[in-house]
Amino acid sequence: MEKRSYFAGKLLPYALLMPQLLVTIVFFYVPAGQAVYQSFLLQDAFGMSTQFVWLENYQLLLSDPGYYQAMTVTAVFSVAVTTLSLSAALLLAVQADKSLRGAGIYKTLLIWPYAVAPVVAGVLWLFMFQPSLGMVAGGLRRMGVDWNPYLNSGDALTLVVLAAAWKEVSYNFLFFLAGLQAIPKSLIEAAAIDGARPTRRFWTIIFPLLSPTAFYLLTVNIVYVFFDTFGIIHAVTHGGPAGATTTLVYKVFNDGRAGGDLGGSAAQSVILMAIVIALTAVQFRFIERKVNY
Amino acid sequence: MADVRLTSVGKIYAGSVPAVKDISFTVPDGGFCVLVGPSGCGKSTLLRMIAGLETITMGEVRIGDRVVNTVEPMDRDIAMVFQNYALYPHMSVYDNMAYGLRNRKTPEAEISARVAEAARILELEPYLKRRPRELSGGQRQRVAMGRAIVRKPQVFLFDEPLSNLDAKLRGAMRVEIKKLQRHLGVTAVYVTHDQLEAMTLADMLVVMNQGVVEQIGAPLDLYERPETVFVAQFIGAPPMNMIELTPTKGLPAGLDGVAGLPLPAAGARLGIRPEHLGVEIDGDARIETRPGDVRLALTVEAVEAVGAETYIHGRLGGDGQMIAAREHGKVLLPAGTTRTFTARREHLHLFDLATGRRIAH
């Protein structure tokens, strides 16, 4: 049943919508519109003159091999971070859901990383893996592993993936744990009597019932990976070496802020926005159908 | 088919009082055993121990000729119907019923035959493709039953399966459960706090209170010869009247004819069921008095006429304890009038005041 409210006047409903609308307009529609407008402009290096160039910025962008590299990096980065953080969080949540001694402390500790700012998280991981000073890096070197995120692009990508996933595990863990606790215990008991061993119980009963949670987290994680990992990349690798960790959002910053190409940067952010909107739409259309609410 | 044999079964949760203490009984093969008692009496714990969902701290549970104390629930050859039905919300009715068979690697052809058979018996055929949330409470209940019967287990376990249904449906499902159990000939253990359900379903009634068994027997035997005050007041509605008789304190006013009863020096409780109190109307003695009968003078406070019978609530001796009487037909006594109610000697129950146990008389 749908619940509807009825208002006597015409003004009240609009007044109630106002705060939310204002926030959306000021922080989304205005800057997004400005980005679209700017993506049609070309500015000289000193900001003295501005020229309207129609789609030239986009043409330049789409013929730039660096842009395609950033796309590939973003794809690899987002798949790796999302998979890693979701599966680690699920594993931890399933363990924390068991009645263990000290489960409360365990849960609290697992939630802490979420309170760490992205840049701090990046620096933490950098400290551990910095080739000449880091403890873990030192251990790897003694084991004969040639580890250097400053020079090796694979190492650099691995490091930012680990840092980004580690930070997101807490959030995912919280939601998975809440999802697990919402499953009635009698369902698990019924499945046990029905002859399903723990592994089968997990995949046929628990996991399908967690799928709404997993779907929500997938959407949130992808948006996180696309935008919020900027701080980590900036602190750890600056997008290097040789663009190996330059994701789309980092390239927007790099070309616009450091490169001074505001028009091109705006065009990139418009494309990035379109990609995220499309991804979210696809998720809601296709994945939601297979989700059991 | 198998019997269920409990020997000195007990359950203690870590650092807590025992939930279930020293319980022994045997449910014969094909028998319908009902565990009944107030909430927190340990009946559900006992059922879950039989199911294997709770560990057994003491004693031994046998299903057939096998001790199952450490056997996994899935290997005990039981099926359980839960209070909230515990249907898998993401599966169709068909898949809900087939799940247990698929886990046991039953061939698909046999699964569909068994599910079809269960659906036919339970009249679920039109709903096989639906999800549980698209069904009514009674239909969900039947799916839960179907999930139990397709497996053809040796024992059915029911954990208050009807308590989420409305009163009318509960009555209908009660009859269906009994019919189904007879038809399949499966041993059943059924937990409820509803004494009407317990009386109508059971071949064997186990009344529990605070973790111990108060009495075991056929429902009508328990009704006619309750061994303890608890059983006397738990079985039957309205509950049995209890009048405290302590010779040293003197008998309550308005009570006549108890002199011949073998009262212990420490005192006793006299139990009289409401339906065994007959009222005399306007001097026309419908009840001829016999020696040994007990007579109560009740001042009427409330009369509840429900058509076929009338419940009369009155105070013993004008200002004593409340006593309930149940009369056939319409007996519309005005409030404030005092009448004599008579109970036959053979309908009196005597219980020891201290232990609450029945005294032969």
XYZ file of C-alpha atoms in Angstrom:
654
model
C 0.000 0.000 0.000
C 1.236 3.456 -0.858
C 0.921 6.106 1.774
C -0.048 9.540 0.501
C -0.234 12.779 2.341
C -2.623 15.527 1.360
C -1.986 19.208 1.935
C -4.633 21.883 2.045
C -2.563 24.677 0.500
C -0.231 24.600 -2.497
C 2.607 26.420 -0.742
C 3.316 24.027 2.131
C 4.496 21.032 0.068
C 6.887 23.243 -1.904
C 8.134 24.855 1.288
C 8.861 21.401 2.742
C 10.738 20.371 -0.406
C 12.717 23.619 -0.469
C 15.702 22.750 1.778
C 16.463 19.543 -0.126
C 15.950 21.240 -3.489
C 18.234 24.126 -2.504
C 21.003 21.755 -1.467
C 20.713 19.811 -4.717
C 20.605 22.939 -6.857
C 23.492 24.728 -5.135
C 25.781 21.725 -4.833
C 24.877 19.688 -7.886
C 22.945 21.381 -10.662
C 24.800 24.718 -10.616
C 28.345 23.261 -10.578
C 27.372 20.532 -13.038
C 25.873 23.125 -15.385
C 28.962 25.251 -15.018
C 31.155 22.285 -15.873
C 29.124 21.617 -18.996
C 29.380 25.282 -20.020
C 33.103 25.404 -19.299
C 33.727 22.275 -21.299
C 32.833 24.308 -24.402
C 35.392 27.022 -23.592
C 39.087 27.362 -24.269
C 41.164 29.606 -22.010
C 44.715 30.771 -22.613
C 47.370 29.818 -20.092
C 47.173 33.113 -18.197
C 43.389 33.336 -18.062
C 43.422 36.531 -20.148
C 41.017 35.469 -22.874
C 38.324 32.864 -23.283
C 37.024 31.457 -26.510
C 33.914 29.421 -27.250
C 35.086 26.294 -29.078
C 32.038 24.028 -29.185
C 33.119 20.376 -28.903
C 36.813 20.866 -29.581
C 37.733 19.980 -25.978
C 35.930 16.661 -26.318
C 37.564 15.944 -29.688
C 41.014 16.559 -28.234
C 40.211 14.408 -25.237
C 38.952 11.445 -27.242
C 42.065 11.433 -29.381
C 44.370 11.494 -26.354
C 45.861 8.055 -25.553
C 46.451 9.258 -21.947
C 42.721 9.526 -21.493
C 42.149 5.936 -22.567
C 44.892 4.828 -20.197
C 43.085 6.617 -17.357
C 39.878 4.794 -18.321
C 41.610 1.421 -18.215
C 43.258 2.248 -14.890
C 39.884 3.322 -13.487
C 38.212 0.112 -14.651
C 40.908 -2.119 -13.132
C 41.067 -0.008 -9.980
C 37.311 0.044 -9.376
C 36.766 -3.661 -10.045
C 39.687 -4.570 -7.782
C 38.738 -2.244 -4.917
C 35.033 -3.136 -4.991
C 35.639 -6.885 -5.176
C 38.295 -6.804 -2.493
C 36.434 -4.592 -0.024
C 33.059 -6.300 -0.489
C 34.368 -9.829 -0.145
C 36.654 -9.006 2.791
C 33.795 -7.223 4.558
C 31.414 -10.135 3.964
C 33.934 -12.616 5.318
C 34.541 -10.492 8.425
C 30.828 -9.907 8.984
C 30.031 -13.622 8.776
C 32.741 -14.314 11.354
C 31.603 -11.455 13.618
C 28.012 -12.676 13.459
C 28.975 -15.886 15.233
C 28.648 -15.700 18.984
C 32.265 -15.324 19.962
C 33.865 -14.103 23.139
C 34.809 -10.446 22.759
C 32.645 -10.032 19.656
C 31.784 -6.492 20.734
C 35.431 -5.377 20.836
C 36.089 -7.087 17.529
C 33.176 -5.252 15.895
C 34.230 -1.873 17.318
C 37.799 -2.294 16.080
C 36.572 -3.203 12.612
C 34.557 -0.011 12.375
C 37.435 2.352 13.203
C 39.099 2.581 9.781
C 35.966 4.279 8.468
C 36.745 7.285 10.653
C 40.168 7.714 9.031
C 40.369 10.440 6.371
C 41.354 9.215 2.865
C 44.640 11.135 2.836
C 45.598 9.799 6.273
C 44.726 6.273 5.130
C 46.948 6.764 2.109
C 49.827 8.030 4.231
C 49.419 5.112 6.659
C 49.775 2.600 3.872
C 52.586 4.563 2.321
C 54.488 4.418 5.628
C 54.193 0.661 5.691
C 55.084 0.172 2.044
C 57.534 3.015 1.372
C 60.461 1.180 -0.278
C 63.272 2.591 1.870
C 61.502 3.169 5.225
C 58.359 1.028 5.316
C 58.202 -1.967 7.644
C 56.291 -4.188 5.275
C 58.413 -3.072 2.353
C 61.509 -3.969 4.379
C 60.094 -7.393 5.108
C 59.312 -7.921 1.447
C 62.817 -6.900 0.470
C 64.345 -9.361 2.923
C 62.136 -12.068 1.419
C 63.645 -11.188 -1.927
C 60.636 -9.404 -3.421
C 61.568 -6.460 -5.556
C 58.991 -3.996 -4.252
C 58.932 -0.388 -5.396
C 55.653 1.475 -5.902
C 57.588 4.560 -7.031
C 58.955 2.825 -10.087
C 56.849 -0.253 -10.708
C 53.366 0.556 -11.977
C 51.888 -2.790 -10.830
C 53.212 -2.232 -7.291
C 51.822 1.302 -7.264
C 48.369 0.163 -8.350
C 48.391 -2.683 -5.809
C 49.229 -0.270 -3.025
C 46.437 2.199 -3.798
C 43.963 -0.655 -4.283
C 44.864 -2.045 -0.855
C 44.592 1.342 0.842
C 41.282 2.200 -0.830
C 39.757 -1.219 -0.136
C 40.955 -1.238 3.485
C 39.220 2.058 4.135
C 35.935 0.895 2.621
C 35.843 -2.463 4.409
C 34.483 -0.922 7.629
C 31.495 0.629 5.958
C 30.662 -2.550 4.056
C 31.223 -4.627 7.178
C 28.681 -2.591 9.146
C 25.998 -3.030 6.514
C 26.695 -6.731 5.995
C 26.594 -7.359 9.745
C 23.274 -5.531 10.067
C 21.976 -7.511 7.080
C 23.062 -10.804 8.640
C 21.454 -9.962 11.938
C 18.188 -9.159 10.174
C 17.907 -12.741 8.874
C 15.613 -14.669 11.252
C 17.499 -17.358 13.118
C 14.705 -19.837 12.487
C 15.425 -19.679 8.727
C 18.950 -20.915 9.334
C 17.639 -23.589 11.685
C 15.034 -24.678 9.147
C 17.785 -24.976 6.530
C 19.915 -26.989 8.969
C 17.037 -29.416 9.529
C 16.444 -29.440 5.759
C 19.874 -30.968 5.390
C 21.960 -28.007 4.223
C 25.508 -27.958 5.566
C 26.961 -24.577 6.600
C 28.561 -23.762 3.236
C 25.421 -24.648 1.319
C 23.300 -22.775 3.854
C 25.405 -19.693 3.210
C 25.115 -19.769 -0.575
C 21.465 -20.847 -0.857
C 19.874 -18.977 2.055
C 22.089 -16.322 3.644
C 23.705 -14.884 0.541
C 20.460 -14.449 -1.453
C 18.882 -12.762 1.551
C 21.880 -10.436 1.798
C 21.664 -9.489 -1.860
C 19.695 -6.253 -1.311
C 22.455 -5.133 1.055
C 25.150 -6.260 -1.365
C 23.460 -4.406 -4.212
C 23.236 -1.195 -2.234
C 26.882 -1.505 -1.229
C 27.960 -2.203 -4.806
C 26.434 1.092 -5.944
C 27.888 3.060 -3.040
C 31.314 1.449 -3.483
C 31.514 2.247 -7.168
C 30.704 5.894 -6.535
C 33.290 5.826 -3.731
C 35.957 4.374 -5.982
C 35.243 6.855 -8.745
C 35.384 9.993 -6.603
C 36.485 9.557 -2.997
C 39.719 7.697 -3.663
C 41.253 10.887 -4.948
C 42.834 11.669 -1.548
C 44.497 8.263 -1.307
C 45.973 8.436 -4.806
C 47.121 11.997 -4.284
C 48.876 11.108 -1.032
C 50.441 7.831 -2.153
C 51.425 8.042 -5.818
C 50.341 11.385 -7.316
C 48.904 9.332 -10.126
C 52.298 7.865 -11.051
C 54.463 6.204 -12.017
C 53.865 7.222 -15.640
C 50.104 7.540 -15.101
C 49.748 3.981 -13.797
C 47.472 5.121 -10.973
C 45.879 8.102 -12.718
C 42.178 7.401 -12.507
C 39.598 9.546 -14.311
C 38.969 11.738 -11.275
C 42.684 12.175 -10.672
C 43.183 13.180 -14.281
C 40.430 15.796 -13.972
C 42.363 17.349 -11.106
C 45.762 16.929 -12.717
C 44.868 18.449 -16.091
C 42.738 21.248 -14.677
C 44.645 22.251 -11.561
C 48.208 21.365 -12.457
C 47.932 21.511 -16.248
C 45.800 24.654 -16.335
C 43.544 23.221 -19.032
C 40.219 24.175 -17.486
C 38.139 23.472 -20.578
C 39.590 19.996 -21.081
C 39.268 19.236 -17.389
C 35.630 20.304 -17.459
C 34.995 18.069 -20.466
C 36.529 15.142 -18.546
C 34.356 15.761 -15.527
C 31.265 15.873 -17.725
C 32.173 12.483 -19.200
C 32.962 11.110 -15.740
C 29.583 12.259 -14.489
C 27.884 10.614 -17.465
C 29.728 7.348 -16.795
C 28.690 7.248 -13.132
C 25.077 8.080 -13.952
C 25.038 5.364 -16.625
C 26.630 2.787 -14.306
C 24.111 3.498 -11.556
C 21.232 3.303 -13.990
C 22.487 -0.025 -15.356
C 22.848 -1.392 -11.841
C 19.333 -0.440 -10.892
C 17.855 -1.782 -14.100
C 19.573 -5.130 -14.372
C 20.972 -6.165 -11.039
C 18.000 -5.072 -8.975
C 15.785 -7.484 -10.868
C 17.751 -10.443 -9.562
C 17.707 -9.120 -6.025
C 15.251 -10.574 -3.535
C 13.661 -8.034 -1.308
C 8.479 -44.673 11.845
C 9.948 -44.433 15.293
C 9.237 -43.673 18.914
C 10.899 -40.834 20.812
C 12.399 -41.758 24.162
C 13.682 -39.169 26.632
C 15.672 -40.331 29.652
C 16.524 -37.866 32.460
C 16.967 -35.043 29.964
C 18.186 -31.731 31.367
C 19.435 -28.408 30.063
C 21.534 -25.841 31.890
C 22.601 -22.640 30.149
C 26.066 -21.530 31.253
C 25.891 -19.579 34.505
C 22.140 -19.832 34.812
C 19.410 -21.854 36.496
C 18.402 -25.116 34.785
C 15.883 -24.506 31.981
C 14.810 -28.140 31.863
C 15.244 -30.640 34.704
C 15.320 -34.442 34.647
C 12.610 -35.180 32.100
C 11.768 -38.723 31.057
C 8.952 -39.926 28.845
C 8.374 -41.975 25.719
C 6.213 -40.959 22.784
C 5.033 -44.193 21.174
C 5.431 -44.729 17.421
C 2.671 -42.790 15.657
C 1.675 -41.009 18.884
C 0.785 -37.335 19.155
C 2.510 -35.825 22.167
C 1.744 -32.246 23.209
C 4.058 -30.320 25.511
C 2.029 -27.628 27.213
C 2.800 -25.032 29.852
C 3.085 -21.301 30.468
C 5.771 -19.314 28.635
C 9.223 -19.931 30.034
C 8.399 -23.414 31.317
C 11.046 -25.032 29.119
C 8.746 -26.732 26.597
C 10.320 -25.064 23.554
C 13.813 -25.757 24.867
C 12.893 -29.425 25.244
C 11.528 -29.550 21.678
C 14.664 -27.842 20.325
C 16.778 -30.433 22.129
C 14.856 -33.200 20.368
C 15.387 -31.328 17.074
C 19.112 -30.900 17.710
C 18.980 -27.101 17.732
C 20.023 -27.004 21.407
C 22.724 -29.135 22.966
C 21.645 -31.696 25.546
C 23.383 -31.026 28.871
C 22.156 -34.128 30.653
C 20.374 -37.364 29.903
C 19.659 -39.058 26.605
C 17.316 -38.561 23.652
C 16.545 -41.563 21.459
C 14.704 -41.534 18.143
C 13.848 -45.099 17.231
C 16.729 -47.275 18.417
C 19.348 -44.551 17.990
C 20.724 -42.185 20.647
C 20.771 -38.794 18.895
C 22.429 -36.596 21.555
C 25.323 -35.688 19.258
C 23.662 -36.293 15.886
C 23.275 -33.221 13.630
C 19.666 -31.999 13.113
C 19.795 -32.991 9.436
C 20.698 -36.574 10.306
C 17.977 -37.082 12.922
C 15.297 -37.724 10.302
C 12.941 -35.118 11.732
C 11.012 -32.202 10.282
C 10.063 -29.093 12.172
C 7.330 -26.485 11.737
C 8.303 -23.163 13.268
C 6.122 -20.551 14.928
C 7.001 -17.934 12.276
C 6.925 -20.698 9.577
C 10.576 -19.910 8.621
C 9.804 -20.129 4.902
C 12.653 -19.121 2.594
C 11.406 -15.741 1.313
C 13.450 -15.801 -1.897
C 12.134 -19.172 -3.077
C 8.820 -20.149 -4.611
C 6.450 -22.432 -2.718
C 7.670 -25.309 -4.881
C 11.332 -24.581 -4.138
C 10.601 -24.190 -0.441
C 9.227 -27.708 -0.369
C 11.898 -29.115 -2.691
C 14.856 -27.570 -0.817
C 15.248 -30.356 1.745
C 15.004 -33.047 -0.935
C 17.516 -31.306 -3.206
C 19.966 -31.085 -0.308
C 19.672 -34.844 -0.008
C 20.301 -35.304 -3.726
C 16.870 -36.778 -4.448
C 16.267 -37.204 -8.215
C 14.256 -34.284 -9.693
C 11.501 -36.610 -10.935
C 10.874 -37.925 -7.439
C 11.033 -34.411 -5.981
C 8.318 -33.162 -8.301
C 6.182 -36.222 -7.555
C 6.492 -35.747 -3.801
C 5.885 -31.999 -3.942
C 2.826 -32.566 -6.144
C 1.498 -35.103 -3.645
C 2.021 -32.744 -0.699
C 0.476 -29.843 -2.621
C -2.557 -32.002 -3.367
C -3.039 -33.041 0.271
C -2.606 -29.472 1.509
C -4.553 -27.852 -1.359
C -1.569 -25.761 -2.370
C -1.583 -26.642 -6.073
C -2.568 -23.173 -7.363
C 0.195 -21.472 -5.366
C 3.304 -23.496 -6.232
C 4.892 -20.705 -8.266
C 4.231 -17.961 -5.723
C 6.622 -16.497 -3.194
C 5.756 -16.801 0.517
C 5.051 -13.057 0.832
C 2.225 -13.428 -1.713
C 0.386 -15.932 0.512
C -1.995 -15.514 3.435
C -1.082 -16.645 6.930
C -2.994 -19.903 6.625
C -1.396 -20.703 3.257
C 2.106 -20.037 4.630
C 1.300 -22.358 7.491
C 0.342 -25.062 4.993
C 3.558 -24.543 3.014
C 5.491 -25.032 6.249
C 3.562 -28.271 6.757
C 4.246 -29.282 3.167
C 7.962 -28.706 3.624
C 7.796 -31.086 6.576
C 5.809 -33.872 4.922
C 7.659 -34.108 1.576
C 10.701 -35.356 3.436
C 8.736 -38.267 4.967
C 10.526 -37.915 8.298
C 10.197 -40.259 11.247
C 9.162 -37.490 13.627
C 7.285 -34.190 13.191
C 8.146 -31.390 15.573
C 5.801 -28.422 15.922
C 6.794 -25.248 17.763
C 3.559 -23.312 18.432
C 2.654 -23.508 14.734
C -0.800 -21.942 15.072
C -0.127 -19.012 17.372
C 0.233 -16.513 14.505
C -3.190 -17.313 13.043
C -6.547 -15.802 13.945
C -8.896 -17.798 16.173
C -11.137 -19.170 13.408
C -8.261 -20.342 11.201
C -6.524 -21.806 14.223
C -9.494 -24.071 14.884
C -9.598 -25.250 11.262
C -5.820 -25.839 11.043
C -5.924 -27.758 14.329
C -8.303 -30.266 12.794
C -6.168 -30.459 9.634
C -2.968 -31.111 11.542
C -4.573 -33.911 13.502
C -6.049 -35.457 10.340
C -2.730 -35.228 8.511
C -0.801 -36.799 11.361
C -3.290 -39.698 11.572
C -3.176 -40.135 7.794
C 0.626 -40.231 7.654
C 1.013 -42.163 10.910
C 4.060 -40.106 11.884
C 5.120 -39.598 15.484
C 4.568 -35.961 16.496
C 5.779 -33.724 19.298
C 3.865 -30.461 19.505
C 4.532 -27.444 21.707
C 1.800 -24.997 22.672
C 0.732 -22.753 25.521
C -2.921 -23.033 24.496
C -4.668 -25.634 26.651
C -7.549 -26.014 24.191
C -5.081 -26.929 21.418
C -3.320 -29.267 23.824
C -6.520 -31.043 24.891
C -7.851 -31.524 21.366
C -4.634 -32.630 19.628
C -2.894 -34.833 22.150
C -2.976 -38.580 22.653
C -0.392 -37.880 25.289
C -0.255 -34.629 27.178
C 2.861 -33.462 29.029
C 2.195 -30.502 31.320
C 5.361 -28.601 32.175
C 6.048 -25.863 34.690
C 9.367 -24.200 35.550
C 11.450 -26.791 33.745
C 9.856 -29.882 35.264
C 7.060 -32.214 34.198
C 3.968 -31.769 36.350
C 1.974 -34.643 34.878
C 1.858 -36.912 31.837
C -1.218 -38.697 30.559
C -4.214 -38.741 28.234
C -5.893 -35.301 28.091
C -9.136 -36.402 29.775
C -7.282 -38.269 32.521
C -5.434 -35.063 33.332
C -8.707 -33.189 33.347
C -10.388 -35.690 35.628
C -7.480 -36.523 37.916
C -4.985 -33.673 38.015
C -2.039 -34.697 40.176
C -1.030 -31.176 41.172
C -2.649 -27.796 41.829
C -0.772 -26.435 38.787
C -2.263 -29.015 36.399
C -5.705 -28.585 37.947
C -5.663 -24.873 37.267
C -3.885 -25.043 33.897
C -6.254 -27.531 32.256
C -9.846 -26.370 31.887
C -11.399 -22.933 31.381
C -12.397 -21.109 33.481
C -9.763 -22.621 35.776
C -10.630 -24.843 38.721
C -11.700 -23.002 41.909
C -9.268 -23.529 44.786
C -10.405 -23.063 48.352
C -7.841 -23.198 51.147
C -8.919 -25.386 54.069
C -6.823 -25.038 57.198
C -8.510 -26.695 60.217
C -6.488 -24.633 62.696
C -7.623 -21.355 61.138
C -11.263 -22.389 60.879
C -13.159 -23.006 57.651
C -14.211 -20.170 55.352
C -17.740 -18.832 55.868
C -20.387 -20.029 53.433
C -18.820 -23.453 52.995
C -20.761 -26.475 54.205
C -20.252 -30.231 54.106
C -16.432 -30.496 54.179
C -16.380 -32.145 57.635
C -16.194 -35.626 56.132
C -13.112 -34.889 53.990
C -9.793 -36.401 55.081
C -7.968 -33.110 55.675
C -4.330 -33.319 56.757
C -3.490 -31.362 59.923
C -1.337 -28.940 57.929
C -4.286 -28.084 55.675
C -5.326 -28.661 52.097
C -6.723 -27.033 48.998
C -10.170 -28.037 47.853
C -10.566 -27.910 44.072
C -13.942 -27.687 42.355
C -14.358 -27.198 38.604
C -16.853 -24.425 37.648
C -18.933 -26.909 35.635
C -19.377 -29.105 38.738
C -21.115 -26.382 40.756
C -24.893 -26.733 40.348
C -27.193 -23.959 41.448
C -30.575 -24.284 43.136
C -33.161 -22.028 41.560
C -35.970 -20.441 43.628
C -36.352 -23.213 46.152
C -37.104 -25.707 43.360
C -34.370 -28.112 44.301
C -33.025 -29.258 40.932
C -30.234 -30.786 42.815
C -31.099 -33.367 45.382
C -28.593 -33.286 48.172
C -26.683 -36.438 48.949
C -24.467 -37.104 51.948
C -20.874 -36.025 51.276
C -21.794 -33.173 48.953
C -20.250 -29.778 49.482
C -22.455 -26.702 49.445
C -21.254 -23.163 48.774
C -23.255 -20.013 49.518
C -22.275 -17.522 46.806
C -23.310 -13.874 46.551
C -23.529 -13.160 42.826
C -21.277 -10.362 41.496
C -21.330 -10.928 37.764
C -23.229 -13.105 35.311
C -21.939 -13.828 31.792
C -24.542 -15.473 29.600
C -23.110 -16.781 26.290
C -26.219 -18.645 25.116
C -25.596 -22.334 25.606
C -24.157 -21.747 29.054
C -23.848 -19.132 31.765
C -20.811 -18.224 33.854
C -21.640 -16.998 37.341
C -19.009 -15.239 39.446
C -19.820 -14.875 43.128
C -18.174 -14.326 46.516
C -18.081 -17.215 48.964
C -20.075 -16.353 52.101
C -20.775 -12.828 50.856
C -17.254 -11.360 51.278
C -14.912 -14.334 50.780
C -12.914 -15.350 47.691
C -14.317 -15.246 44.141
C -15.722 -18.530 42.862
C -16.728 -19.256 39.262
C -19.594 -21.578 38.345
C -20.672 -22.739 34.911
C -24.350 -23.614 34.353
C -26.169 -25.087 31.364
C -28.553 -22.792 29.516
C -29.621 -19.371 30.718
C -29.389 -18.825 34.470
C -29.900 -15.089 34.834
C -29.395 -14.398 38.522
C -29.537 -10.738 39.585
C -26.337 -9.388 41.140
C -26.377 -9.272 44.908
C -28.551 -12.368 45.405
C -27.157 -15.253 47.419
C -27.620 -18.818 46.207
C -26.475 -22.235 47.248
C -24.247 -24.120 44.799
C -23.717 -27.833 45.224
C -20.737 -30.000 44.199
C -20.844 -33.803 44.260
C -18.424 -35.674 46.463
C -16.925 -37.486 43.452
C -16.187 -34.173 41.742
C -14.082 -32.808 44.591
C -10.299 -32.611 44.295
C -8.044 -32.361 47.356
C -4.453 -31.179 47.253
C -1.836 -30.970 49.972
C -1.418 -27.333 50.990
C 2.376 -27.467 51.215
C 3.353 -29.710 48.266
C 0.399 -29.037 45.950
C 0.094 -32.809 45.351
C -3.193 -34.646 45.080
C -4.569 -36.362 48.202
C -6.608 -39.509 47.698
C -10.024 -39.372 49.304
